[in-house]
Structure formats: C-alpha cells, structure tokens
Coordinates of C-alpha atoms in Angstrom, one line a residue:
Q1 CA -52.3 21.9 69.2
T2 CA -52.2 24.9 66.8
R3 CA -48.9 25.9 68.4
R4 CA -47.5 22.4 67.7
L5 CA -48.7 22.6 64.1
Q6 CA -47.2 26.0 63.7
N7 CA -43.8 24.7 65.1
E8 CA -44.0 21.7 62.9
N9 CA -44.8 23.9 59.9
S10 CA -42.0 26.2 60.7
S11 CA -39.6 23.3 61.0
L12 CA -40.8 21.8 57.7
T13 CA -40.4 25.2 56.0
T14 CA -36.9 25.5 57.3
T15 CA -36.1 21.9 56.1
L16 CA -37.7 22.7 52.8
A17 CA -35.7 25.9 52.4
A18 CA -32.5 23.9 53.2
R19 CA -33.4 21.3 50.7
D20 CA -34.2 23.9 48.1
E21 CA -30.8 25.5 48.7
E22 CA -29.2 22.0 48.5
I23 CA -31.0 21.3 45.2
A24 CA -29.9 24.7 43.8
Q25 CA -26.2 23.9 44.7
L26 CA -26.5 20.5 43.2
K27 CA -28.0 22.0 40.0
Q28 CA -25.1 24.4 39.8
K29 CA -22.6 21.5 40.4
V30 CA -24.3 19.5 37.6
A31 CA -24.1 22.5 35.2
E32 CA -20.4 22.9 36.1
L33 CA -19.8 19.2 35.5
E34 CA -21.7 19.3 32.2
E35 CA -19.4 22.2 31.1
I36 CA -16.3 20.2 32.1
R37 CA -17.7 17.2 30.2
R38 CA -18.4 19.3 27.1
Q39 CA -14.8 20.7 27.3
N40 CA -13.4 17.2 27.7
I41 CA -15.3 15.9 24.7
Q42 CA -14.1 18.8 22.6
Y43 CA -10.5 18.2 23.8
I44 CA -10.7 14.5 23.0
A45 CA -12.1 15.3 19.5
E46 CA -9.2 17.7 18.9
K47 CA -6.6 15.2 20.1
D48 CA -8.3 12.4 18.1
Q49 CA -8.0 14.6 14.9
E50 CA -4.3 15.4 15.7
S51 CA -3.7 11.7 16.2
R52 CA -5.2 10.8 12.8
E53 CA -3.1 13.6 11.2
H54 CA 0.1 12.3 12.8
E55 CA -0.7 8.7 11.9
T56 CA -1.3 9.7 8.3
A57 CA 2.0 11.6 8.2
R58 CA 3.8 8.6 9.8
R59 CA 2.4 6.3 7.2
K60 CA 3.4 8.6 4.3
L61 CA 6.9 9.0 5.7
H62 CA 7.3 5.3 6.4
N63 CA 6.2 4.5 2.9
A64 CA 8.6 7.1 1.5
I65 CA 11.5 5.4 3.4
Q66 CA 10.5 2.0 2.0
E67 CA 10.4 3.5 -1.5
L68 CA 13.8 5.0 -1.0
K69 CA 15.1 1.6 0.0
G70 CA 13.6 0.2 -3.1
N71 CA 10.2 -1.1 -4.0
I72 CA 11.7 -4.5 -4.9
R73 CA 14.2 -6.0 -2.4
V74 CA 15.7 -9.4 -2.6
F75 CA 16.8 -11.2 0.6
C76 CA 18.6 -14.5 0.8
R77 CA 18.6 -16.8 3.8
I78 CA 20.9 -19.8 4.0
R79 CA 19.3 -22.4 6.1
P80 CA 21.3 -24.1 8.8
I81 CA 22.7 -27.5 8.0
L82 CA 20.5 -30.2 9.3
P83 CA 21.7 -33.6 10.8
S84 CA 20.0 -35.3 7.8
D85 CA 22.1 -33.3 5.3
P86 CA 24.9 -35.2 3.6
I87 CA 27.4 -32.5 4.5
D88 CA 29.2 -32.7 7.9
P89 CA 28.2 -29.5 9.7
S90 CA 31.6 -29.3 11.4
S91 CA 33.5 -29.5 8.2
E92 CA 35.0 -26.4 6.5
A93 CA 33.8 -27.5 3.1
I94 CA 30.6 -25.5 3.1
P95 CA 30.5 -24.0 -0.4
Y96 CA 29.6 -20.4 0.3
A97 CA 31.2 -17.3 1.7
F98 CA 30.3 -13.7 2.7
P99 CA 33.0 -11.5 1.3
D100 CA 31.4 -8.4 2.7
S101 CA 31.0 -9.5 6.3
L102 CA 29.9 -6.0 7.4
D103 CA 27.0 -5.5 5.0
N104 CA 25.9 -9.1 4.3
R105 CA 24.8 -8.2 0.8
V106 CA 27.1 -10.4 -1.3
L107 CA 27.1 -14.2 -1.4
E108 CA 29.8 -16.3 -3.1
V109 CA 29.0 -19.9 -3.9
S110 CA 31.6 -22.4 -5.0
E111 CA 30.7 -25.0 -7.5
E112 CA 33.5 -27.5 -6.5
G113 CA 32.6 -31.1 -7.3
R114 CA 30.0 -30.0 -9.9
K115 CA 29.4 -32.4 -12.8
D116 CA 28.4 -31.5 -16.3
Y117 CA 25.4 -33.0 -18.2
K118 CA 27.5 -36.0 -19.2
G119 CA 28.5 -36.8 -15.6
K120 CA 32.1 -35.6 -16.0
A121 CA 33.7 -33.3 -13.5
A122 CA 33.2 -29.7 -14.5
N123 CA 35.6 -26.8 -13.9
A124 CA 35.2 -25.4 -10.5
R125 CA 34.1 -21.8 -10.5
Q126 CA 33.0 -19.1 -8.0
L127 CA 29.6 -17.5 -8.5
T128 CA 28.8 -14.2 -6.9
F129 CA 25.3 -13.0 -6.1
N130 CA 24.3 -9.6 -4.8
F131 CA 21.2 -9.2 -2.6
D132 CA 19.7 -6.5 -0.5
R133 CA 20.6 -8.7 2.5
V134 CA 21.9 -12.2 3.1
F135 CA 21.0 -14.0 6.2
G136 CA 23.5 -16.7 7.2
P137 CA 22.6 -20.1 8.8
S138 CA 23.1 -18.7 12.3
T139 CA 20.6 -15.9 11.8
S140 CA 17.6 -16.2 14.1
Q141 CA 13.9 -15.8 13.0
E142 CA 13.8 -12.6 15.1
Q143 CA 16.7 -11.1 13.1
V144 CA 14.9 -11.9 9.8
F145 CA 11.7 -10.5 11.1
V146 CA 13.3 -7.2 12.2
E147 CA 14.5 -6.8 8.6
I148 CA 11.1 -7.4 7.0
S149 CA 9.0 -5.9 9.7
Q150 CA 9.1 -2.6 7.9
L151 CA 7.5 -4.2 4.9
I152 CA 4.9 -5.7 7.1
Q153 CA 4.2 -2.3 8.6
S154 CA 3.7 -0.9 5.1
A155 CA 1.2 -3.7 4.3
L156 CA -0.7 -2.9 7.6
D157 CA -0.7 0.8 6.6
G158 CA -2.5 -0.1 3.4
Y159 CA 0.4 0.0 0.9
N160 CA 1.2 -2.7 -1.6
T161 CA 4.0 -5.0 -0.5
C162 CA 5.0 -8.5 -1.4
I163 CA 7.1 -11.0 0.5
F164 CA 8.0 -14.0 -1.5
T165 CA 9.7 -16.9 0.2
Y166 CA 11.1 -20.2 -1.1

C-alpha cells in the first residue's frame, strides 16, 4: 500500500508540476496581453486626439470658406405653377426670365398687365434682381438642400448661421 501511495504521490506531483508550468505560461500570456491592451489604449488615445485636431481644423476651414462666400447670402426659389394658379402652366406668358442661365444669379421679372393705384394700366417694365442663387420652378428639394447644406454644416459645427425662408 505504501508503494501505491508513493506512486500516487509521484503522479500527483508530476501533474502538479505540469499545472504549475501551465499556470506560469498563462500568467506570461496574460502579461503579454495586458501589454498589448495598454499599447492599444495608448494608440486609440493618440488617434482620438488626432481626430479631434483634424475635426477642429475642418470646422475652421469650412467656416472660412463660408465667410469667403459671404456671411449673408440671399437665395430665391420660384415655386412651380400649381393647377390652382390662374396662369396656364403650358403658356409662354410666365413673367420671369434667367438672363444668366449658367450662374442662375439674376432674375428678371416683367410687370406686364400691372395696374397703378387708380386701377389704370401702368407702363410695363422689366425689374432685375441679383441673388447669390436663383432656383427655378423645376429645381428639386435635393438641389436646394445641396446648396444650403454647407450652412447647415456650419450650424452643426457651432457657428452662427441663419436660414430665412418665405
């Protein structure tokens, strides 16, 4: 029986030594992983700081571009003719024109058929208005948004903007 106990003790000692070796290897692996974790946290912190710096620079540059375009910009949108409007949408008698078809910054309005304060026919005249941008009746909401989205981005960045619509 002593022999059996000695064999069992020897077997348990061998198993214990193997387990101790395994624990030592696992502790070393944990230490390596902790070092990798620490390096990753430092890397993330550096990249986060860089990201904040880049975002701050982007905001400043974006605002500078907006200021170069002008702090006050005036847009005009001509709404489409509705079926309930008294003007026939297919007629050529729509009283406005875009003389600068490339830039869409000038709007000419004709005052044909205008009456004076006494109800008499007044002289027809052509009025010219200059805007930063004129949107015609066929302009989509998306096209209008693309033009003002930069102002919206400035507002989201914390700069003062104003969009007035009527």
